PDB file of C-alpha atoms in Angstrom:
ATOM      1  CA  MET A   1     -14.250   6.249   7.189  1.00 84.00           C
ATOM      2  CA  ASP A   2     -13.555   4.991   3.707  1.00 91.00           C
ATOM      3  CA  VAL A   3     -12.185   1.526   3.005  1.00 94.00           C
ATOM      4  CA  ARG A   4      -8.646   2.814   2.292  1.00 94.00           C
ATOM      5  CA  GLU A   5      -8.495   4.596   5.645  1.00 95.00           C
ATOM      6  CA  ALA A   6      -9.975   1.567   7.402  1.00 95.00           C
ATOM      7  CA  LEU A   7      -7.471  -0.834   5.816  1.00 97.00           C
ATOM      8  CA  LYS A   8      -4.542   1.479   6.622  1.00 96.00           C
ATOM      9  CA  LYS A   9      -5.678   1.757  10.238  1.00 97.00           C
ATOM     10  CA  PHE A  10      -6.114  -2.015  10.489  1.00 97.00           C
ATOM     11  CA  ARG A  11      -2.681  -2.615   8.930  1.00 97.00           C
ATOM     12  CA  THR A  12      -0.964  -0.126  11.246  1.00 97.00           C
ATOM     13  CA  GLU A  13      -2.642  -1.397  14.411  1.00 97.00           C
ATOM     14  CA  THR A  14      -2.019  -5.036  13.505  1.00 97.00           C
ATOM     15  CA  ALA A  15       1.627  -4.374  12.688  1.00 97.00           C
ATOM     16  CA  ARG A  16       2.106  -2.468  15.927  1.00 97.00           C
ATOM     17  CA  ALA A  17       0.603  -5.354  17.907  1.00 97.00           C
ATOM     18  CA  ILE A  18       3.104  -7.825  16.450  1.00 95.00           C
ATOM     19  CA  GLN A  19       5.962  -5.288  16.419  1.00 97.00           C
ATOM     20  CA  LYS A  20       6.504  -5.482  12.671  1.00 96.00           C
ATOM     21  CA  PRO A  21       6.409  -2.848   9.927  1.00 96.00           C
ATOM     22  CA  PRO A  22       2.976  -2.364   8.283  1.00 96.00           C
ATOM     23  CA  TYR A  23       4.111  -3.708   4.889  1.00 95.00           C
ATOM     24  CA  ILE A  24       4.493  -7.125   6.548  1.00 94.00           C
ATOM     25  CA  ILE A  25       0.705  -7.244   6.953  1.00 96.00           C
ATOM     26  CA  PHE A  26       0.103  -6.229   3.326  1.00 96.00           C
ATOM     27  CA  SER A  27       1.750  -3.842   0.891  1.00 96.00           C
ATOM     28  CA  ASN A  28       0.212  -0.686  -0.540  1.00 96.00           C
ATOM     29  CA  ALA A  29      -0.188  -2.517  -3.861  1.00 96.00           C
ATOM     30  CA  VAL A  30      -2.138  -5.339  -2.225  1.00 97.00           C
ATOM     31  CA  MET A  31      -4.238  -2.819  -0.308  1.00 96.00           C
ATOM     32  CA  GLU A  32      -5.103  -1.003  -3.547  1.00 95.00           C
ATOM     33  CA  ALA A  33      -5.985  -4.332  -5.203  1.00 96.00           C
ATOM     34  CA  ILE A  34      -8.300  -5.159  -2.288  1.00 96.00           C
ATOM     35  CA  ILE A  35      -9.905  -1.718  -2.566  1.00 95.00           C
ATOM     36  CA  ALA A  36     -10.444  -2.173  -6.305  1.00 94.00           C
ATOM     37  CA  ALA A  37     -11.933  -5.649  -5.879  1.00 95.00           C
ATOM     38  CA  ARG A  38     -14.069  -4.907  -2.770  1.00 94.00           C
ATOM     39  CA  PRO A  39     -14.323  -8.661  -2.109  1.00 96.00           C
ATOM     40  CA  LYS A  40     -17.406  -9.988  -0.351  1.00 96.00           C
ATOM     41  CA  THR A  41     -16.290 -13.596   0.150  1.00 97.00           C
ATOM     42  CA  SER A  42     -13.132 -15.446   1.129  1.00 97.00           C
ATOM     43  CA  GLN A  43     -12.846 -16.806  -2.412  1.00 97.00           C
ATOM     44  CA  GLN A  44     -13.047 -13.309  -3.882  1.00 97.00           C
ATOM     45  CA  LEU A  45     -10.395 -12.078  -1.436  1.00 97.00           C
ATOM     46  CA  LEU A  46      -8.156 -15.027  -2.269  1.00 97.00           C
ATOM     47  CA  ALA A  47      -8.453 -14.097  -5.959  1.00 97.00           C
ATOM     48  CA  VAL A  48      -6.882 -10.677  -5.272  1.00 97.00           C
ATOM     49  CA  LYS A  49      -3.273 -10.578  -6.468  1.00 96.00           C
ATOM     50  CA  GLY A  50      -1.007 -10.681  -3.424  1.00 96.00           C
ATOM     51  CA  VAL A  51      -3.498 -12.386  -1.115  1.00 97.00           C
ATOM     52  CA  GLY A  52      -2.619 -15.960  -0.262  1.00 97.00           C
ATOM     53  CA  PRO A  53      -3.927 -18.627   2.090  1.00 97.00           C
ATOM     54  CA  LYS A  54      -1.849 -17.312   5.028  1.00 96.00           C
ATOM     55  CA  MET A  55      -3.186 -13.758   4.731  1.00 96.00           C
ATOM     56  CA  LEU A  56      -6.686 -15.128   4.268  1.00 97.00           C
ATOM     57  CA  SER A  57      -6.322 -17.268   7.373  1.00 97.00           C
ATOM     58  CA  ASP A  58      -4.704 -14.543   9.505  1.00 96.00           C
ATOM     59  CA  TYR A  59      -6.612 -11.436   8.414  1.00 97.00           C
ATOM     60  CA  GLY A  60      -9.312 -12.433   5.931  1.00 97.00           C
ATOM     61  CA  ALA A  61     -12.296 -12.042   8.243  1.00 97.00           C
ATOM     62  CA  GLN A  62     -11.206  -8.566   9.348  1.00 97.00           C
ATOM     63  CA  ILE A  63     -10.432  -7.424   5.794  1.00 97.00           C
ATOM     64  CA  LEU A  64     -13.795  -8.664   4.518  1.00 97.00           C
ATOM     65  CA  LYS A  65     -15.590  -6.929   7.378  1.00 96.00           C
ATOM     66  CA  LEU A  66     -13.800  -3.655   6.624  1.00 95.00           C
ATOM     67  CA  CYS A  67     -14.668  -3.953   2.931  1.00 94.00           C
ATOM     68  CA  ALA A  68     -18.323  -4.566   3.789  1.00 93.00           C
ATOM     69  CA  THR A  69     -18.737  -1.846   6.400  1.00 91.00           C
ATOM     70  CA  SER A  70     -16.573   1.006   5.086  1.00 86.00           C
ATOM     71  CA  SER A  71     -17.591   3.568   2.505  1.00 86.00           C
ATOM     72  CA  PRO A  72     -16.036   3.346  -0.966  1.00 84.00           C
ATOM     73  CA  ALA A  73     -12.575   4.857  -1.356  1.00 74.00           C
ATOM     74  CA  ALA A  74     -11.639   7.600  -3.756  1.00 67.00           C
ATOM     75  CA  PRO A  75      -9.405   6.381  -6.581  1.00 67.00           C
ATOM     76  CA  ALA A  76      -5.765   6.295  -5.426  1.00 61.00           C
ATOM     77  CA  ALA A  77      -4.840   8.957  -7.977  1.00 52.00           C
ATOM     78  CA  LEU A  78      -7.226  11.386  -6.255  1.00 54.00           C
ATOM     79  CA  VAL A  79      -5.951  10.796  -2.726  1.00 54.00           C
ATOM     80  CA  PRO A  80      -3.821  13.778  -1.687  1.00 54.00           C
ATOM     81  CA  LYS A  81      -0.232  12.894  -0.924  1.00 57.00           C
ATOM     82  CA  PRO A  82       1.492  14.464   2.072  1.00 56.00           C
ATOM     83  CA  GLN A  83       3.440  17.553   1.098  1.00 60.00           C
ATOM     84  CA  ALA A  84       7.189  17.278   1.503  1.00 55.00           C
ATOM     85  CA  SER A  85       8.739  19.924   3.656  1.00 54.00           C
ATOM     86  CA  ASN A  86      10.726  22.313   1.521  1.00 55.00           C
ATOM     87  CA  LYS A  87      12.349  24.273   4.334  1.00 55.00           C
ATOM     88  CA  ARG A  88      15.814  25.615   3.764  1.00 56.00           C
ATOM     89  CA  ALA A  89      18.176  26.771   6.412  1.00 51.00           C
ATOM     90  CA  ALA A  90      18.429  30.535   6.597  1.00 52.00           C
ATOM     91  CA  THR A  91      21.849  31.874   5.674  1.00 51.00           C
TER      92      THR A  91
END
């Protein structure tokens, strides 16, 4: 599993556990910044734009572990986006 998939899974599971939407844990922009930085320490994670002391305290250890143990992610521009359904009602 690459780091993007691992962070998305973590975000979804954490949000579900506290009955909040996933963006409350961290936004896609913050996730992409974490992926780009691949922080190894708390200080490096705290330096990522969008990561503050609260996120570091609540989720820092898990995020750092995922960054350390997951394979590198493909650049966001190369990640396939879900195809929108283009079904039209038959007339």
